[in-house]
Tab-separated table of C-alpha atoms and ligand atoms in Angstrom:
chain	number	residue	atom	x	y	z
C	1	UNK	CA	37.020	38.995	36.293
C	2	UNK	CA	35.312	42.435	37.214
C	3	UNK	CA	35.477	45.138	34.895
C	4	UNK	CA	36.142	48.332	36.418
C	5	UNK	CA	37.021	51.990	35.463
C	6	UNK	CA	40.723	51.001	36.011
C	7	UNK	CA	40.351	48.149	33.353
C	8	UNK	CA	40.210	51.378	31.076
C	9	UNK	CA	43.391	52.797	32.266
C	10	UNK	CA	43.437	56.591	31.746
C	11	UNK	CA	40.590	58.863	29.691
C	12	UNK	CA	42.001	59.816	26.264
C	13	UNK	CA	41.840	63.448	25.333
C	14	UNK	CA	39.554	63.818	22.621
C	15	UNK	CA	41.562	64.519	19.551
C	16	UNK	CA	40.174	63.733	16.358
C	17	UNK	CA	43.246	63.422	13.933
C	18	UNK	CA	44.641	60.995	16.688
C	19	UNK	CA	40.886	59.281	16.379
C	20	UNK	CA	41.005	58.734	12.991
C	21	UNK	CA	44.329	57.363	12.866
C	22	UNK	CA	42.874	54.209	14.881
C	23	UNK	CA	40.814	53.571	12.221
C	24	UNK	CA	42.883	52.234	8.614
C	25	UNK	CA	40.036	52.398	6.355
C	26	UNK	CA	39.562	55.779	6.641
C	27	UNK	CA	43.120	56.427	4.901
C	28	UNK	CA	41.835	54.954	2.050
C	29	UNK	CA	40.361	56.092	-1.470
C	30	UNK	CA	37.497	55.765	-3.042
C	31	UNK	CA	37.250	56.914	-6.868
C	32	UNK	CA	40.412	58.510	-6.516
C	33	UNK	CA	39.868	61.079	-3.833
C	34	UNK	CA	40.166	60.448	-0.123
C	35	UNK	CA	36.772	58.569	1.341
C	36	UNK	CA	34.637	60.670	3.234
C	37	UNK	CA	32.276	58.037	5.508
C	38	UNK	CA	28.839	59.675	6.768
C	39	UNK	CA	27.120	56.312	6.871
C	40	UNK	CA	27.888	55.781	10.325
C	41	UNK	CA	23.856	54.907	10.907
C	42	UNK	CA	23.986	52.154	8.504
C	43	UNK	CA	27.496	50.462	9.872
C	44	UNK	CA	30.719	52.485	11.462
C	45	UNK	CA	34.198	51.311	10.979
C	46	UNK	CA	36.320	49.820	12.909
C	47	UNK	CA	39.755	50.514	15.446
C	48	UNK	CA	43.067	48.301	14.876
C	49	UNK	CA	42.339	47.234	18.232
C	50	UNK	CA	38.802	45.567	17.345
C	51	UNK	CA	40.534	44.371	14.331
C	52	UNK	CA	43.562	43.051	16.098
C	53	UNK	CA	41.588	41.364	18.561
C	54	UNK	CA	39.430	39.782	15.915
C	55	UNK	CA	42.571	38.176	14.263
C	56	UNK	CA	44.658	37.390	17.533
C	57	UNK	CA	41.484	35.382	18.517
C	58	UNK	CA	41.704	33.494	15.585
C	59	UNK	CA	45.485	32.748	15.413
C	60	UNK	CA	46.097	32.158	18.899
C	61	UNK	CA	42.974	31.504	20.879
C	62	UNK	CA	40.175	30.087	18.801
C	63	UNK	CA	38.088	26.877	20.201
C	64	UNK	CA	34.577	26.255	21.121
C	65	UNK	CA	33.541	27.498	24.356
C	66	UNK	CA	32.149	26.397	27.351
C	67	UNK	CA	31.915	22.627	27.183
C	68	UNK	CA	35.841	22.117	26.726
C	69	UNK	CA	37.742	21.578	29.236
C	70	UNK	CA	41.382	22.056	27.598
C	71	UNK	CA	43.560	24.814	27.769
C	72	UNK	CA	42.002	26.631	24.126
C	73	UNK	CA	38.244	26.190	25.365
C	74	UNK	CA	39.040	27.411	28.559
C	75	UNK	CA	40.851	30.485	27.061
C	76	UNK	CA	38.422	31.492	24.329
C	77	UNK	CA	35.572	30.991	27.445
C	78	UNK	CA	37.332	33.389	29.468
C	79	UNK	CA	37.770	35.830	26.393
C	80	UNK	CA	33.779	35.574	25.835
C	81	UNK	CA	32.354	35.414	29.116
C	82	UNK	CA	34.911	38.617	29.914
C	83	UNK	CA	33.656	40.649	27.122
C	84	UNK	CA	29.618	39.637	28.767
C	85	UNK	CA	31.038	41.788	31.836
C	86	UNK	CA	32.460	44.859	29.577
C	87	UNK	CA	28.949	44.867	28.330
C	88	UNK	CA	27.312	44.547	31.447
C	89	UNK	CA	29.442	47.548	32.837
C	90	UNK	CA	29.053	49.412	29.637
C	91	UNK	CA	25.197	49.597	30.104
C	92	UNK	CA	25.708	49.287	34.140
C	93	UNK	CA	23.167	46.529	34.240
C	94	UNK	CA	22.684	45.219	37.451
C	95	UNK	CA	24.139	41.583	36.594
C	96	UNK	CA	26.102	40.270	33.699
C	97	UNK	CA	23.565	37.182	33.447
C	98	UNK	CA	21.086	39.742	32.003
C	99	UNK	CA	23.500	40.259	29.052
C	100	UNK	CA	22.236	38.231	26.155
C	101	UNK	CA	24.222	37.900	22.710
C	102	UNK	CA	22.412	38.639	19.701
C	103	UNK	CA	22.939	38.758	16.413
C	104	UNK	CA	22.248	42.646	16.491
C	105	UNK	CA	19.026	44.749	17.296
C	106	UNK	CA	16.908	42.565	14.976
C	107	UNK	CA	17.468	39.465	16.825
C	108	UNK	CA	16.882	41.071	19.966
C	109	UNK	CA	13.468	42.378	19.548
C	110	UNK	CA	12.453	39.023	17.474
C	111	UNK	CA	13.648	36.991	20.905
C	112	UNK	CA	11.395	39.389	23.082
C	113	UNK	CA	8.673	39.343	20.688
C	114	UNK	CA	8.581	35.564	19.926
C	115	UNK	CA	9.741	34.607	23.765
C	116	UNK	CA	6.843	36.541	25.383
C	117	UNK	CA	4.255	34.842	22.722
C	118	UNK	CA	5.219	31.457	23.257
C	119	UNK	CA	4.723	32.661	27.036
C	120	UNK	CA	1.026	33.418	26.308
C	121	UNK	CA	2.161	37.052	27.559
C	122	UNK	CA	-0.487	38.084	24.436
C	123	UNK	CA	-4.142	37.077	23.960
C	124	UNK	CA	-6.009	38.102	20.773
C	125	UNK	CA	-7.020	41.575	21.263
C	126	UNK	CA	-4.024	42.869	23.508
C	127	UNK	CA	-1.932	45.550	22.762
C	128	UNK	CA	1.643	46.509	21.797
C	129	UNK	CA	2.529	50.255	21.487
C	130	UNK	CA	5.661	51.117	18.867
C	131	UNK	CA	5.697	54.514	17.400
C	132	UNK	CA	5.554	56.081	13.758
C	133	UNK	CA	9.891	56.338	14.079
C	134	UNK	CA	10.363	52.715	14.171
C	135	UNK	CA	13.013	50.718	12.039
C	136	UNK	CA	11.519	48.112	10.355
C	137	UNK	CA	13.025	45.604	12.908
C	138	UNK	CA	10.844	47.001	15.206
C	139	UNK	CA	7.406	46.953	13.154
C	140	UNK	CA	7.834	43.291	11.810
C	141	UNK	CA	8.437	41.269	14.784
C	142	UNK	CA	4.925	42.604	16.251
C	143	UNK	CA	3.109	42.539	12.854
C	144	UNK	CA	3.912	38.716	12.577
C	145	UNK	CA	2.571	38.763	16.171
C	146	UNK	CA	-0.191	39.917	15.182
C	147	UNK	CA	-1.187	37.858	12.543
C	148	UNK	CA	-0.088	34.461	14.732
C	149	UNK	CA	-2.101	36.241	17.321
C	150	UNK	CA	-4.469	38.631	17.183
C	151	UNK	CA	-2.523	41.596	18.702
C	152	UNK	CA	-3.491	44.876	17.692
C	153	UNK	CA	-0.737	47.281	16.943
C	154	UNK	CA	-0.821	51.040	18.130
C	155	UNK	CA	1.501	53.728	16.541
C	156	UNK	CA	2.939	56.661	18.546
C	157	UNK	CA	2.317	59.834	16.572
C	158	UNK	CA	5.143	62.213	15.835
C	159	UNK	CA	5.085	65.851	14.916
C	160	UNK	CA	6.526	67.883	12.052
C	161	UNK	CA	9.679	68.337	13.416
C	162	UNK	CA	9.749	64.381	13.865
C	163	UNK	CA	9.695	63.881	17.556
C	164	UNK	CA	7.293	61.403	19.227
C	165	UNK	CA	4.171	63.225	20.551
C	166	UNK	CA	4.162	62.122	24.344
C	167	UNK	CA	0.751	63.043	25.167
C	168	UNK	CA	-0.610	61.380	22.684
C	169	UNK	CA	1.556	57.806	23.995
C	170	UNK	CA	-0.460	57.529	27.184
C	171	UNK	CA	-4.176	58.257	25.489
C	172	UNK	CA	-2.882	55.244	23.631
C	173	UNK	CA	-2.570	52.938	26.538
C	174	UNK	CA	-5.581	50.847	27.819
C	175	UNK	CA	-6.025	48.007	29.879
C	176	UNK	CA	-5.234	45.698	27.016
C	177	UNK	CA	-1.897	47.292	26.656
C	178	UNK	CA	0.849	44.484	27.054
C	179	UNK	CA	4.161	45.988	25.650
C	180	UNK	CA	6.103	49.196	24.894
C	181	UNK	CA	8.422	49.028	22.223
C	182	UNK	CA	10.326	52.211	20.970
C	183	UNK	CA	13.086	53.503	19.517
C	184	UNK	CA	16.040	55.356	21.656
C	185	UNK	CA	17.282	57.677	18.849
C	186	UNK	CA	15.830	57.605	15.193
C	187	UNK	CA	18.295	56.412	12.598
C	188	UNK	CA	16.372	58.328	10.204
C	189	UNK	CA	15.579	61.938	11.397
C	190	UNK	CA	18.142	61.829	14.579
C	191	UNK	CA	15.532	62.480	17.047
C	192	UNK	CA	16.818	61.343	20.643
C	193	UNK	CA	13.467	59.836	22.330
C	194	UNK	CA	12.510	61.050	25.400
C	195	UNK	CA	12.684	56.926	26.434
C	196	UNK	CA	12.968	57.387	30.654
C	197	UNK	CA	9.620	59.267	30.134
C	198	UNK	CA	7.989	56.579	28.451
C	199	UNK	CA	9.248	54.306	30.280
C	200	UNK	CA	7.779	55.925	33.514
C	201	UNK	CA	4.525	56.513	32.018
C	202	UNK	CA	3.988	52.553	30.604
C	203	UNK	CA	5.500	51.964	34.478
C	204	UNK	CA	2.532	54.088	35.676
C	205	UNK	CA	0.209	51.173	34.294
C	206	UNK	CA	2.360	47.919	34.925
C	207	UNK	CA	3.692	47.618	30.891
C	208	UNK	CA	6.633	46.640	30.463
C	209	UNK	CA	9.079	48.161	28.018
C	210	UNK	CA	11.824	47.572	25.466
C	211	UNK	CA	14.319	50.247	23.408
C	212	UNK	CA	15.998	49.962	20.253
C	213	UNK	CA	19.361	51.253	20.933
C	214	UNK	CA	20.774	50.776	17.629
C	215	UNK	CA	21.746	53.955	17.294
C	216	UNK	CA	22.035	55.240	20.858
C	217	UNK	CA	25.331	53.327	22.090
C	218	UNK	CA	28.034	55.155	19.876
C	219	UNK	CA	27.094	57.885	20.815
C	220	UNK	CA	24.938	57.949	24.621
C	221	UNK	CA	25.849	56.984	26.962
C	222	UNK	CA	23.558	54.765	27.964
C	223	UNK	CA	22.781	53.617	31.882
C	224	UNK	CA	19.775	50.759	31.521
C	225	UNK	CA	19.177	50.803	35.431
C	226	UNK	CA	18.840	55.087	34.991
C	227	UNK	CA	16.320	54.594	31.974
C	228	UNK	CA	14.569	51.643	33.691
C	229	UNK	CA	13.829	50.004	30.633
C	230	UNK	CA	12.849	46.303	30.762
C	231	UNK	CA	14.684	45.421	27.594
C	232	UNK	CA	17.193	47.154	25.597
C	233	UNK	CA	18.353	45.907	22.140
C	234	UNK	CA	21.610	47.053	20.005
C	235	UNK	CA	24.100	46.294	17.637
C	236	UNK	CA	27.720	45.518	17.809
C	237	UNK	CA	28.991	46.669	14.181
C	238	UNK	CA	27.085	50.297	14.696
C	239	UNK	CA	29.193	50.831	17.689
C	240	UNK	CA	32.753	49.934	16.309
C	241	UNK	CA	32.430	46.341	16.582
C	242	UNK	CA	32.076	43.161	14.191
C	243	UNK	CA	29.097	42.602	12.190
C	244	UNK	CA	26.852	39.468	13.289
C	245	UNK	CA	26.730	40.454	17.161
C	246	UNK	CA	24.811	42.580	19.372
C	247	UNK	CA	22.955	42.439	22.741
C	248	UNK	CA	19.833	41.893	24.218
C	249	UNK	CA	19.021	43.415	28.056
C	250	UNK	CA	16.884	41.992	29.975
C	251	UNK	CA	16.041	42.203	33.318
C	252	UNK	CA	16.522	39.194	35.065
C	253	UNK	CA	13.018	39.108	36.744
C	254	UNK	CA	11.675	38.980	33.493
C	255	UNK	CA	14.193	36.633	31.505
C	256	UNK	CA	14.031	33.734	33.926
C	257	UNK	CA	10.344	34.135	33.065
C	258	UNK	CA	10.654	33.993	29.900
C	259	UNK	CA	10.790	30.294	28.129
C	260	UNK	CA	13.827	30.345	25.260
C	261	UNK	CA	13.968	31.821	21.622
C	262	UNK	CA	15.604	28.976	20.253
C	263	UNK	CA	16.153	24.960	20.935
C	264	UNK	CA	19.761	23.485	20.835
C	265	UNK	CA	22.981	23.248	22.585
C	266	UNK	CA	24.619	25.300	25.146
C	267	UNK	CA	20.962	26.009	26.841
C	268	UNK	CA	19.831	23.112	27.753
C	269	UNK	CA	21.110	21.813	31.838
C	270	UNK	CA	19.787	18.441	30.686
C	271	UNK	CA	18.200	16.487	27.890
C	272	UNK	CA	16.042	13.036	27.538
C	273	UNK	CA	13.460	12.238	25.336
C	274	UNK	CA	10.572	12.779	27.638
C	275	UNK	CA	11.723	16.286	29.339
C	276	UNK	CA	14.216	18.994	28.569
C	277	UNK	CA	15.196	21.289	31.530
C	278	UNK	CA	16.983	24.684	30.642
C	279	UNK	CA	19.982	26.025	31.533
C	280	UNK	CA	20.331	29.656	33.670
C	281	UNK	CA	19.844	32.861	32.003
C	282	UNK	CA	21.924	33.745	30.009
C	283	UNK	CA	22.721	30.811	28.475
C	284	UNK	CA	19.191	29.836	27.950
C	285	UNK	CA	18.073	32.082	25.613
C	286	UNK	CA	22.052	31.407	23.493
C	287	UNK	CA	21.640	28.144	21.597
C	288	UNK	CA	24.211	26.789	19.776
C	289	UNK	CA	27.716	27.834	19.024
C	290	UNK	CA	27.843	31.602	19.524
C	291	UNK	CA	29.710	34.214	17.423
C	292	UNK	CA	32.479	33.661	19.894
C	293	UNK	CA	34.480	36.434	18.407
C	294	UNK	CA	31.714	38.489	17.637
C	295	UNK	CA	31.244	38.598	21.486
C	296	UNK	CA	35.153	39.223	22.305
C	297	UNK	CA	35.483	41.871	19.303
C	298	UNK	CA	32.358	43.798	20.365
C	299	UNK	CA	34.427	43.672	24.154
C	300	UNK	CA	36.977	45.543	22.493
C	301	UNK	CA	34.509	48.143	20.612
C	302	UNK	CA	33.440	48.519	24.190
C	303	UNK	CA	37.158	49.338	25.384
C	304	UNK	CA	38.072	51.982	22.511
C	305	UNK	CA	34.763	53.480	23.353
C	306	UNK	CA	35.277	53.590	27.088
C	307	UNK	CA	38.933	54.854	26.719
C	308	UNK	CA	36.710	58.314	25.753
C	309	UNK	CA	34.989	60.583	28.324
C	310	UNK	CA	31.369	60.189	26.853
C	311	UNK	CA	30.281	63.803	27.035
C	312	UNK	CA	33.122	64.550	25.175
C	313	UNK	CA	32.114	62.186	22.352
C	314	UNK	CA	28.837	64.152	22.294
C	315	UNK	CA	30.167	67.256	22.481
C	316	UNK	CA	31.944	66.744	19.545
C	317	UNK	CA	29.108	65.174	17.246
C	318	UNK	CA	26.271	67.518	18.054
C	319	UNK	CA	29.112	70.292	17.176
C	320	UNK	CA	29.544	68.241	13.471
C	321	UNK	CA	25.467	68.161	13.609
C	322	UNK	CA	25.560	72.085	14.071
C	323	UNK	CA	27.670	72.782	11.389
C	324	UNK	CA	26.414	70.062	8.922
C	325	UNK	CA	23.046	71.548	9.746
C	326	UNK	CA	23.896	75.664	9.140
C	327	UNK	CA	26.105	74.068	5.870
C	328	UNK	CA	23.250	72.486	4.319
C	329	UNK	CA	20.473	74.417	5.033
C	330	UNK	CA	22.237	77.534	3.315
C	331	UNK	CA	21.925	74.922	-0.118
C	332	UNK	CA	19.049	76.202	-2.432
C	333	UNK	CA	16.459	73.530	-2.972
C	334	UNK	CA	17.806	71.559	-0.179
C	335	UNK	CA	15.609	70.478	2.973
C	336	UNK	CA	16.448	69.308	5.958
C	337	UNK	CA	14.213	66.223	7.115
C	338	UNK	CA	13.772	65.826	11.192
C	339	UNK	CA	14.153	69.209	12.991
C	340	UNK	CA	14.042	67.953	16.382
C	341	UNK	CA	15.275	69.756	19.379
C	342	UNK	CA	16.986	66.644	21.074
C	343	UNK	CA	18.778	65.028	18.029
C	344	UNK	CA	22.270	63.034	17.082
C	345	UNK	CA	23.673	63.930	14.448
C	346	UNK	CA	22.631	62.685	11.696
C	347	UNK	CA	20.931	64.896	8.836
C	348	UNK	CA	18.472	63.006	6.033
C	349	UNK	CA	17.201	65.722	3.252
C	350	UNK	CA	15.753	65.888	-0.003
C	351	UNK	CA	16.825	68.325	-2.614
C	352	UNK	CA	14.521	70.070	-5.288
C	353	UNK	CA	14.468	68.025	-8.524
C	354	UNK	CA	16.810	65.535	-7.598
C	355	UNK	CA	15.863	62.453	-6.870
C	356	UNK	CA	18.057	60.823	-3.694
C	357	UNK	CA	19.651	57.944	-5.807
C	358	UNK	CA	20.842	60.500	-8.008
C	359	UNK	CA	21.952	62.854	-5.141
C	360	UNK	CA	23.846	59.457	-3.456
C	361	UNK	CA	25.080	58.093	-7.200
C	362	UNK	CA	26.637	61.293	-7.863
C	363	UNK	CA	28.553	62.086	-5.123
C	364	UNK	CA	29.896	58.712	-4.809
C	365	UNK	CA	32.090	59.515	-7.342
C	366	UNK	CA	33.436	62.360	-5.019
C	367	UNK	CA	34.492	59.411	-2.645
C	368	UNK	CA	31.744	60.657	-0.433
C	369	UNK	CA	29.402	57.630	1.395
C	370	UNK	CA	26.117	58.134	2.568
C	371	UNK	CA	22.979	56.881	2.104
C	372	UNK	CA	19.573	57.125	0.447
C	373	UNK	CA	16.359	55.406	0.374
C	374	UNK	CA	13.713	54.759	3.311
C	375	UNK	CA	16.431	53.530	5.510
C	376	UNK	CA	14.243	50.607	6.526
C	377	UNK	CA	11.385	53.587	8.178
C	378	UNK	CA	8.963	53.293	5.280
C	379	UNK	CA	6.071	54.537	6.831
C	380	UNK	CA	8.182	57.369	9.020
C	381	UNK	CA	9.046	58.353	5.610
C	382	UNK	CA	5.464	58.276	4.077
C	383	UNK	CA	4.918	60.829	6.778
C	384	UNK	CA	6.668	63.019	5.470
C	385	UNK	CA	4.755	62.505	1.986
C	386	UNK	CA	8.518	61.163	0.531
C	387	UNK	CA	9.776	57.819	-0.961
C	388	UNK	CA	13.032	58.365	0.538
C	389	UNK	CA	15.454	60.719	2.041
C	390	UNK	CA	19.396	60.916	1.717
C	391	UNK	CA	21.000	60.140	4.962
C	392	UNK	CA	24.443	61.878	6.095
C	393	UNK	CA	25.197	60.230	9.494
C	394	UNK	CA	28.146	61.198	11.819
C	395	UNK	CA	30.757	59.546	14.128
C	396	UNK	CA	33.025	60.634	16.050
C	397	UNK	CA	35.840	60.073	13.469
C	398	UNK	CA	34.167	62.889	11.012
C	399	UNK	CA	35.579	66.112	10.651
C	400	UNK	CA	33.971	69.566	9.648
C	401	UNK	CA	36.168	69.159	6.685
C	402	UNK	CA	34.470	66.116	5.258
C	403	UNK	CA	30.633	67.894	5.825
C	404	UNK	CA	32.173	70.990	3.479
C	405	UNK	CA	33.313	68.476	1.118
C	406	UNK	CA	29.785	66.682	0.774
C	407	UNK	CA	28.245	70.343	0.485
C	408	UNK	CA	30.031	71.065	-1.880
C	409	UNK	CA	29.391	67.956	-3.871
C	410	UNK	CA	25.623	68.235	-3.678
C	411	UNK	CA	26.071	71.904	-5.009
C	412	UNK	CA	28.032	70.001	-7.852
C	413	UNK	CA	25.112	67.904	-8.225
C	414	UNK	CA	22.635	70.251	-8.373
C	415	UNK	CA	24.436	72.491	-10.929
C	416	UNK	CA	24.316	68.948	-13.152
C	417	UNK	CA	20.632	68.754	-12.632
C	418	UNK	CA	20.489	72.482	-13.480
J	501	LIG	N1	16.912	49.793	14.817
J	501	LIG	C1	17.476	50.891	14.315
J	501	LIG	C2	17.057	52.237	14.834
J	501	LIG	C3	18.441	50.788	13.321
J	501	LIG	O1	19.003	51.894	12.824
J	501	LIG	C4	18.808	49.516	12.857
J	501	LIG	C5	19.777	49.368	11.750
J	501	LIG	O2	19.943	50.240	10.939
J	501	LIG	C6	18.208	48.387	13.434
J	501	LIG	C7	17.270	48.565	14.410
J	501	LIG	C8	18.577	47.019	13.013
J	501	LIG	O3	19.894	46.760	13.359
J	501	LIG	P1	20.605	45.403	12.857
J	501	LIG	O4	20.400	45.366	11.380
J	501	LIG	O5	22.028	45.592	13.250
J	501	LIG	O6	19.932	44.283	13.561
């Protein structure tokens, strides 16, 4: 089946009591008073309709996929490969057999990472450029590389107002330079990468490139051909979807290149003892039973998302991240973390005298959910000479409302610390 704008039916006007409605948990308490959710980087909640499909799956539709061939498998294999397509249209990838499912971001970048070295893509002594911003799923997976290998890691620096310093990215690159991997939009600080940049500059010198969209696709909208990445990883339960699914890009040039992640069923075309031949991308690189309703629920994610105008989406949050940001800034002792002029909204600060786990313990108890720590950044947060940050992150659920209820916890807070 072809996805196409009509699958959408009509743009919804952007109206966030009628947004919020879609989602139950937000009608709920927590510690008596109504929950106020500005986690959104670490996981966002989720529509009746990614619910709904979730549990219709499972009463009416669930079987294994693709090697049945009665009614249930054939259904459920429909469902699956149908949601690949939303994906591929959601990205606009050139073909839906460049859609991989993950289990989420990490996966992704482990695939590429462990893929491309089993490849002999890396000698010892070669190259792989990340950048000081990185999630920790995007340091490890080319540390272990390195120590299996020999690669030598480079770091992208960033400035005070935590964006990436571009000039400094191509004084980086040499002729032992064998991978780009960055992050689209910090989870951290905010900070929206300038990625097509970097991805024309590591172009420039035959590199090829991946991006962590973790916490780009809720919120971007995001056009892989446009950015010209080679890879792009992200994560289905950050966008609306199920936990334990996500998606790797990959361009097919590359994949069908690329030997698999993982041995098992499903990617195999055939199997003796002597020799093993592989199945097409994608299927190659999916071993095993997939999360089969990961896949469908994250096709719904994809349809509640779609049924917005993007810009408007956007419009909306960087209007919460202007008023969040004017809100808290006017708090004595309070500093804002990651000033950068391209940023989502998302706003990590540290108060005077009190420590973050206090600042997140305390206002818990106001209902109010974000978080605190090194949000898996350690050394982006070592920059900044801090242990750890707290973290209020927006979607497009949140109302002004809820940011003048967490200010006016954390004046609470700091009146206790007082
Ligand atoms: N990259 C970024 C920027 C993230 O924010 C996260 C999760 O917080 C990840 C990668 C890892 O995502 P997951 O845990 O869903 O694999």
């Amino acid at each position: 089946m072809e996805v196409t704008e009509s699958t959408y039916g009509k743009t919804r006007i952007f109206d966030v009591e009628k947004i919020r409605n879609d989602f139950p948990i937000l009608s709920r308490e927590v510690n008596g008073k109504p929950l106020v959710y500005l986690d959104n980087a670490a996981t966002t909640q989720k529509p009746y309709s990614v619910i709904e499909t979730i549990s219709h799956y499972y009463k009416f539709n669930n079987a294994n996929i693709h090697r049945g061939l009665h009614f249930l498998s054939e259904v459920a294999t429909e469902e699956y490969e149908k949601a690949r397509l939303k994906v591929k249209e959601f990205i606009n990838a050139l073909s839906a057999s460049e859609i991989i499912f993950v289990r989420g971001t990490t996966e992704g970048i482990n695939l590429v990472a462990e893929s491309l070295s089993r490849k002999n893509h890396f000698e010892e002594g070669d190259e792989v450029i990340i950048s000081h911003m990185e999630h920790h799923s995007n340091i490890i997976p080319w540390q272990l590389l390195r120590d299996e290998k020999g690669i030598v890691l480079k770091v992208i620096p960033i400035n005070d107002k935590g964006e990436l310093i571009l000039e400094e990215f191509e004084k980086l690159i040499t002729p032992k330079t064998k991978f780009v991997s960055v992050v689209h939009v910090s989870n951290t600080l905010g900070t929206v990468n300038p990625v097509k940049e970097i991805v024309d500059i590591a172009h420039k010198y035959d590199i090829p490139v991946l991006l962590d969209g973790a916490q780009a696709t809720a919120h971007l909208k995001i056009d892989v051909q446009d950015l010209g990445c080679d890879f792009y990883a992200f994560s289905g339960h950050k966008m609306f979807g199920p936990t334990g699914i996500g998606v790797l890009y990959g361009k097919a040039e590359l994949l069908e290149e690329m030997p698999p992640y993982q041995g098992g069923g499903e990617m195999i075309r055939e199997v003796s003892f002597e020799k093993t031949t592989y199945n097409d991308i994608p299927h190659k690189f999916e071993a095993g039973t997939p999360n089969i309703v990961g896949g469908i629920g994250l096709g719904a994610a994809i349809d509640y998302l779609r049924s917005f105008n993007f810009t408007e989406i956007h419009r909306y949050e960087q209007e919460l991240l202007k008023y969040g940001t004017k809100l808290l800034s006017d708090i004595e002792g309070l500093k804002i973390i990651g000033k950068a002029e391209n940023k989502n909204a998302v706003i990590s600060f540290v108060i005077d005298g009190v420590h973050p786990y206090d600042i997140g313990t305390i206002i818990d108890t106001d209902g109010i959910a974000i978080r605190t720590g090194h949000h898996c950044t350690q050394p982006l947060i070592e920059r900044f000479g801090l242990t750890a940050t707290a973290r209020a992150s927006f979607a497009m659920y949140n109302k002004k409302e809820e940011i003048d209820k967490l200010a006016e916890s954390l004046i609470r807070t700091i009146k206790m610390f007082k």
